[in-house]
Tab-separated table of C-alpha atoms in Angstrom:
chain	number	residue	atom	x	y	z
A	1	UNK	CA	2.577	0.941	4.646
A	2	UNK	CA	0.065	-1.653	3.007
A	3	UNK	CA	2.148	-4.782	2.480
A	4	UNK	CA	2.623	-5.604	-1.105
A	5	UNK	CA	6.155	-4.733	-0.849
A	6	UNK	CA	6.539	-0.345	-1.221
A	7	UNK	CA	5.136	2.096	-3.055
A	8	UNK	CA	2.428	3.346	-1.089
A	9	UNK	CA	-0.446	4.166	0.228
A	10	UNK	CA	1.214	4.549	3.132
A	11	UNK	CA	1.202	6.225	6.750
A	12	UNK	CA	4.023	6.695	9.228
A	13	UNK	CA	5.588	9.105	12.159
A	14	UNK	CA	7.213	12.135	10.472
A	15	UNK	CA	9.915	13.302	12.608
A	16	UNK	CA	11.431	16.971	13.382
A	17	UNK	CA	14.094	18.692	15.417
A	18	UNK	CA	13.333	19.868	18.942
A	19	UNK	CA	13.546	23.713	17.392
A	20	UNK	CA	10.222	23.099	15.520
A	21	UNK	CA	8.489	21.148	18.206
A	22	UNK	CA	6.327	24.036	19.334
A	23	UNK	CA	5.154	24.601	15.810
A	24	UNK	CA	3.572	21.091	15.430
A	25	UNK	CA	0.093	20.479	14.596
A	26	UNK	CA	-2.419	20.047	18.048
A	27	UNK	CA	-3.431	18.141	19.709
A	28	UNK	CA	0.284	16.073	20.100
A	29	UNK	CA	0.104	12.661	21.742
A	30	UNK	CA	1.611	12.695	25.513
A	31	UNK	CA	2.432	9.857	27.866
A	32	UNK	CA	1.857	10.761	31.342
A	33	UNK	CA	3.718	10.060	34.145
A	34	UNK	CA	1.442	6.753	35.333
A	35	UNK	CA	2.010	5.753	31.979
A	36	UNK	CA	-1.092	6.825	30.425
A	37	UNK	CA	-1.469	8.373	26.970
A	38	UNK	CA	-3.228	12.053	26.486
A	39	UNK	CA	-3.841	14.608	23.645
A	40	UNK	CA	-2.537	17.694	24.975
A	41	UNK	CA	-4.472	20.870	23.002
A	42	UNK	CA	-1.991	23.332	25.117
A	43	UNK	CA	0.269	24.680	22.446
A	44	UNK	CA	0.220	28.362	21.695
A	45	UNK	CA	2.726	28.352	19.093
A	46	UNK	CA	1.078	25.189	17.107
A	47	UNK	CA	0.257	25.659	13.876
A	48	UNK	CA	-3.330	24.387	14.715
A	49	UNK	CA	-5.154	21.084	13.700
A	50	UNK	CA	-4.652	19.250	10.642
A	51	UNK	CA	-7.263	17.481	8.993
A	52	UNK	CA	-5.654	14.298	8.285
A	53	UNK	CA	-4.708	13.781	11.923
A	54	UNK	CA	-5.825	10.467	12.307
A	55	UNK	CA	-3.626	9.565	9.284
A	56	UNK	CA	-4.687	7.051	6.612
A	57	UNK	CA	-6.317	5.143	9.486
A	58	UNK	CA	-7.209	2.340	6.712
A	59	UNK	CA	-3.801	1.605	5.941
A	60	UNK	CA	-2.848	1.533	9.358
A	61	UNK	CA	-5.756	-1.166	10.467
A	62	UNK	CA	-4.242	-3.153	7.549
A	63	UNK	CA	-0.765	-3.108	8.223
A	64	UNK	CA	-1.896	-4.020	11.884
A	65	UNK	CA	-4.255	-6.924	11.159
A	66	UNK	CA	-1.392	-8.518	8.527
A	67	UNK	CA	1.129	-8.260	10.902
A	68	UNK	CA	-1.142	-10.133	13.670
A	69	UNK	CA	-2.381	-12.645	11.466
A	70	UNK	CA	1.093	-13.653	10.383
A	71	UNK	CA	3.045	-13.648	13.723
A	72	UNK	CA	6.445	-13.137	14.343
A	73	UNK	CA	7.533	-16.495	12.136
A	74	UNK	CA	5.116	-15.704	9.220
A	75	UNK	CA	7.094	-12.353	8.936
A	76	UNK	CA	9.733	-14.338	8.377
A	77	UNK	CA	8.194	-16.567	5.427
A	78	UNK	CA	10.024	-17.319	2.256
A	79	UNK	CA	9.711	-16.019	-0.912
A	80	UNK	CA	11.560	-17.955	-2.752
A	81	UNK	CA	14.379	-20.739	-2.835
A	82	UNK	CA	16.841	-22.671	-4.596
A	83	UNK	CA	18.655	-25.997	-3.792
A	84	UNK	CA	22.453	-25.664	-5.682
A	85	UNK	CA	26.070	-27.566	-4.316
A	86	UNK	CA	24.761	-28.809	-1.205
A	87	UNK	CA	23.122	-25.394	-0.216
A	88	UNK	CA	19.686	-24.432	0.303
A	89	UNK	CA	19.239	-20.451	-0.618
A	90	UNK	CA	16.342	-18.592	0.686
A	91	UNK	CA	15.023	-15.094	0.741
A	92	UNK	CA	12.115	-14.043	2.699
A	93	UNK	CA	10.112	-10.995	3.965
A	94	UNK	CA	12.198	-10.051	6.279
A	95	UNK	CA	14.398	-8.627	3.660
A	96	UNK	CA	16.941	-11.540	3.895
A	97	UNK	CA	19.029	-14.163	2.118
A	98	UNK	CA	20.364	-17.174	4.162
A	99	UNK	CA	22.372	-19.705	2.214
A	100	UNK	CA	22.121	-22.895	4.996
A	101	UNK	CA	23.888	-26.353	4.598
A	102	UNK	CA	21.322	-28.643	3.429
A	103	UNK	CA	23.585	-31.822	3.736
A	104	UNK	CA	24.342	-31.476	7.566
A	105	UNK	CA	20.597	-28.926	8.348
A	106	UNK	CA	23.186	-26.213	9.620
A	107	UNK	CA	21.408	-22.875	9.166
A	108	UNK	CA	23.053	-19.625	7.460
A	109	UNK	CA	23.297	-16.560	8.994
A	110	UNK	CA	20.911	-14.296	7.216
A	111	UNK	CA	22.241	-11.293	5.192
A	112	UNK	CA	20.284	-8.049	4.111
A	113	UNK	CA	19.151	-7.042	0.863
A	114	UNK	CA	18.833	-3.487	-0.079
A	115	UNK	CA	15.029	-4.016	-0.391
A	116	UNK	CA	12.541	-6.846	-0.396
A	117	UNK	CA	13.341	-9.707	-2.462
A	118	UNK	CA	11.237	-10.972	-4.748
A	119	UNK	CA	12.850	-14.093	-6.567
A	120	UNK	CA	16.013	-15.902	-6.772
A	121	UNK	CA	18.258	-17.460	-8.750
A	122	UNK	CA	21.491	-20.356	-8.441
A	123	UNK	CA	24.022	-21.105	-10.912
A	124	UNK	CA	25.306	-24.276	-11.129
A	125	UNK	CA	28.502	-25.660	-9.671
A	126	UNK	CA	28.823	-23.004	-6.597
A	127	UNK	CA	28.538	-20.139	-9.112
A	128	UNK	CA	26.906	-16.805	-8.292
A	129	UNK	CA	23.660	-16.281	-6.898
A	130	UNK	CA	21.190	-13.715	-8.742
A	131	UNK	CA	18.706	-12.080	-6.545
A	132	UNK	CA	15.705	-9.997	-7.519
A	133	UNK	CA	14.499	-7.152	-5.426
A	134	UNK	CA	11.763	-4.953	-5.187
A	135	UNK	CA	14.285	-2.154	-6.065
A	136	UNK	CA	17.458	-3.757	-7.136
A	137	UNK	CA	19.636	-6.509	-8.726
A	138	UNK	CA	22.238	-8.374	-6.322
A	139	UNK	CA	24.892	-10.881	-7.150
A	140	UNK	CA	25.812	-12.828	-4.427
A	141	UNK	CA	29.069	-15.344	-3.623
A	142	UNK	CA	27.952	-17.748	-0.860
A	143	UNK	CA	26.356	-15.536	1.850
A	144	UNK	CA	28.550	-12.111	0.659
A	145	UNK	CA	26.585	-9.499	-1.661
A	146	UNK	CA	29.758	-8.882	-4.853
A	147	UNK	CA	27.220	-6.707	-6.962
A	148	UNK	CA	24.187	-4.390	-6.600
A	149	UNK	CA	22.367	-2.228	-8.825
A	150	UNK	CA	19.195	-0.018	-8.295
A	151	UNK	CA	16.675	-1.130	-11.093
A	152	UNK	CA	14.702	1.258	-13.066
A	153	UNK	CA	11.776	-0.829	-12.634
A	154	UNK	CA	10.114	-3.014	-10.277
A	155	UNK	CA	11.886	-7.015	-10.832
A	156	UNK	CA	9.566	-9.672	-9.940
A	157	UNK	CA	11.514	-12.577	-10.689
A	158	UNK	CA	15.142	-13.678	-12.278
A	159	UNK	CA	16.501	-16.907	-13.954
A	160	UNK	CA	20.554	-17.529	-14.712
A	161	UNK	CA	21.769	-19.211	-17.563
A	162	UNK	CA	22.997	-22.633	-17.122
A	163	UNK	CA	26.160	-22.038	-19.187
A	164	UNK	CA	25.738	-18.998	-21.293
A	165	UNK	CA	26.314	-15.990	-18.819
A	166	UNK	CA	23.346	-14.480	-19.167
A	167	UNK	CA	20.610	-13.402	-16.640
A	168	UNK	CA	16.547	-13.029	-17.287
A	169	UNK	CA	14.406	-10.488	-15.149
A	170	UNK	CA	10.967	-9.978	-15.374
A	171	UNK	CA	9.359	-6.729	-14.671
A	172	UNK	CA	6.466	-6.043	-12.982
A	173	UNK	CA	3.029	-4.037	-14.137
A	174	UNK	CA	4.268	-1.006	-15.134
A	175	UNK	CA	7.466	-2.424	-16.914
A	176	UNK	CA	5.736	-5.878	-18.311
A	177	UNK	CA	9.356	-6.548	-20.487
A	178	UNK	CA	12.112	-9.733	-19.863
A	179	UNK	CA	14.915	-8.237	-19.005
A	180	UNK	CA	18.519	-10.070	-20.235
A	181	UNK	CA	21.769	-9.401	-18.528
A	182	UNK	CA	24.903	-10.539	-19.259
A	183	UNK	CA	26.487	-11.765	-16.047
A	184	UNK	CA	30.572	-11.507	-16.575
A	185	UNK	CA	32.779	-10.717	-13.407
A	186	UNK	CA	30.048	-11.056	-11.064
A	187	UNK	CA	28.298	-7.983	-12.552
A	188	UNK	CA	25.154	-7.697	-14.649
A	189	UNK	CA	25.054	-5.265	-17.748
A	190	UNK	CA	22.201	-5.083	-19.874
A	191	UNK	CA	21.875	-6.336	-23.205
A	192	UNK	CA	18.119	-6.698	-24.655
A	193	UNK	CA	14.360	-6.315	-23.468
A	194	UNK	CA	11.261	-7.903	-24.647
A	195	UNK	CA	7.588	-6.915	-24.473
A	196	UNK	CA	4.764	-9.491	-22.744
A	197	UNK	CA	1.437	-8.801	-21.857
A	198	UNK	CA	1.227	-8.393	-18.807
A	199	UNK	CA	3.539	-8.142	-15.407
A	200	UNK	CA	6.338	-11.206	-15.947
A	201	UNK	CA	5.391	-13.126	-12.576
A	202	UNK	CA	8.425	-15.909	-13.681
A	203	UNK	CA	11.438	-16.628	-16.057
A	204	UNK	CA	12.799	-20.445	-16.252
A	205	UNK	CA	15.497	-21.099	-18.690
A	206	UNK	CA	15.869	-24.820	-19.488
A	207	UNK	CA	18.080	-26.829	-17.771
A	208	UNK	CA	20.088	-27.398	-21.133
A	209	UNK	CA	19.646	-24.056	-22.017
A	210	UNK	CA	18.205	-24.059	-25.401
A	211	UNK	CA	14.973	-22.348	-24.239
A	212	UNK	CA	13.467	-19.395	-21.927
A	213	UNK	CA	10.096	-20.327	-21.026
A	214	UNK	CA	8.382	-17.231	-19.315
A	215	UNK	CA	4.686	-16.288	-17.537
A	216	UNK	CA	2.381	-13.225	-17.261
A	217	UNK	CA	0.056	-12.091	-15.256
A	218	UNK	CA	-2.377	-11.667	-18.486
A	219	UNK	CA	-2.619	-15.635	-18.540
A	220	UNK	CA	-0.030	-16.025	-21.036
A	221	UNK	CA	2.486	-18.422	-21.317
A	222	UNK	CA	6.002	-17.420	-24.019
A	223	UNK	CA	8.503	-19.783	-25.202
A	224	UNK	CA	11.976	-17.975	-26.460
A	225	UNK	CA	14.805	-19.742	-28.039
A	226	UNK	CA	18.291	-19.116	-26.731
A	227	UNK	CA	20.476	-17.484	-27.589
A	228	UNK	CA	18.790	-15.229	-30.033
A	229	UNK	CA	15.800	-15.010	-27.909
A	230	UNK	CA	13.144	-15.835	-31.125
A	231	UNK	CA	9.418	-16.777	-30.312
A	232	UNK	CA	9.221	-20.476	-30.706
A	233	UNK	CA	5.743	-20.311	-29.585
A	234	UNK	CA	3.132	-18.014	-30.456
A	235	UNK	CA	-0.583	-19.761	-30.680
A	236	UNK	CA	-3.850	-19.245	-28.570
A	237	UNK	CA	-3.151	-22.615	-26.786
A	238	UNK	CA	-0.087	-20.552	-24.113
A	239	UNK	CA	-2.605	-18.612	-23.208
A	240	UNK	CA	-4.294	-19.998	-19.599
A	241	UNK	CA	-7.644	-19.528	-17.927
A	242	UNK	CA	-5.826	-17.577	-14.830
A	243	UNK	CA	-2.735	-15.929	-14.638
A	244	UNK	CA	0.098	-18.097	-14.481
A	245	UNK	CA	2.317	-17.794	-11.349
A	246	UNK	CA	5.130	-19.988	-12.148
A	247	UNK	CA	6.689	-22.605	-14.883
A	248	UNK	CA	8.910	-25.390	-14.598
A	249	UNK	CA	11.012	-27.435	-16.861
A	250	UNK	CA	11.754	-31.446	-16.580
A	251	UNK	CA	15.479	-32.523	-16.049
A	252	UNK	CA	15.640	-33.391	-20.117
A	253	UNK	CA	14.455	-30.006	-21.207
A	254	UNK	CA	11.735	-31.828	-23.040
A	255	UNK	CA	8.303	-30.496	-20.879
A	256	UNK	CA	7.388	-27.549	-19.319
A	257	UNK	CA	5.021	-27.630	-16.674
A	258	UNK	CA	2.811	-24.317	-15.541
């Protein structure tokens, strides 16, 4: 499939049982015995030629070229990661989390998500780690997946509360809505929504917790106090000249950088 994470376009091998092999669409692709490759056009019982036989050759080229150009370490790139306890917490395109020691450099053993993560969160003190997916929430302890839950919409990023047991989620283009969890047990329920403008591309709460600061992908820039989660901010001035791809807060709560 293209690679922006699922959905389609996409092209693949469709598989059947041995029963219907004689009924597949000509001409079939052979390997010979010297190891060559053929089309082989003998099949009586085939259903004929399909039009689309060469698939959705674009996509295919694509797929191709991206995996070339990033090798077999850029697969493995990170998408995002967090520094909490003495860990270092990662999640990449491989569809993994690793949680290494960062005080010693001894590297996790990576774990798989139930689809391609997208952002991450810590908590502090060793507490639970919140994981956005293209498909799902996770809660992990450590390295060990506790909680999982197929989302209704496509989560692009996540923030947890530094004391208040609650977890943001922003949605992505067809959702465009902060999502807030409570996180009690090691399980997220959900609890409220609010509309942006445009696909949430990150969620920061600050580090005392007073404030959710939050980004679109319409150039906009939202400021929410906590715990009521009221617009402190609503002027022409949060608005930027590009879309904004992430936020930042200072360790006294005080600035927010974009």
């Amino acid at each position: 499939a293209t690679p922006h994470g699922g959905g389609g376009p996409g092209a693949g091998p469709v598989g059947v049982s041995q029963a219907l092999v004689p009924f597949l669409p000509t001409p079939t692709v052979e390997r010979a015995e010297d190891g060559r490759y053929y089309l082989d056009r003998q099949r009586p019982r085939s259903i004929g030629q399909l039009r689309a036989f060469y698939g959705n050759f674009g996509i295919l080229l694509r797929a191709y070229a991206y995996i070339r150009e990033l090798g077999a370490e850029g697969l493995q790139q990170v998408t995002d990661m967090a520094v909490t306890d003495g860990k270092l917490v990662t999640v990449g395109m491989d569809d993994c989390i690793i949680v290494s020691d960062a005080r010693d450099n001894r590297y996790g053993t990576p774990v798989k998500l139930p689809s391609q993560p997208r952002g991450l969160s810590t908590s502090k003190d060793g507490g639970p780690t919140v994981v956005a997916c293209y498909n799902d929430l996770v809660v992990l302890r450590g390295d060990r997946i506790v909680f999982a839950q197929t989302a209704k919409y496509e989560p692009l990023c996540c923030a947890v509360h530094p004391g208040m047991g609650q977890v943001a989620v922003g949605g992505g283009d067809t959702d465009q809505q902060v999502h807030i969890y409570s996180l009690e047990n090691d399980t997220l329920k959900p609890k409220a929504t609010y509309k942006l403008s445009g696909a949430v591309l990150d969620v920061k709460y600050s580090p005392d917790g007073a404030f959710l600061a939050t980004c679109d992908a319409n150039r906009r820039v939202s400021v929410f106090s906590c715990p009521n989660y009221e617009t402190v901010i609503n002027s022409e001035w949060t608005y930027h000249t590009a879309r904004v791809n992430t936020a930042a807060w200072t360790s006294d709560s005080q600035v927010l950088a974009t």
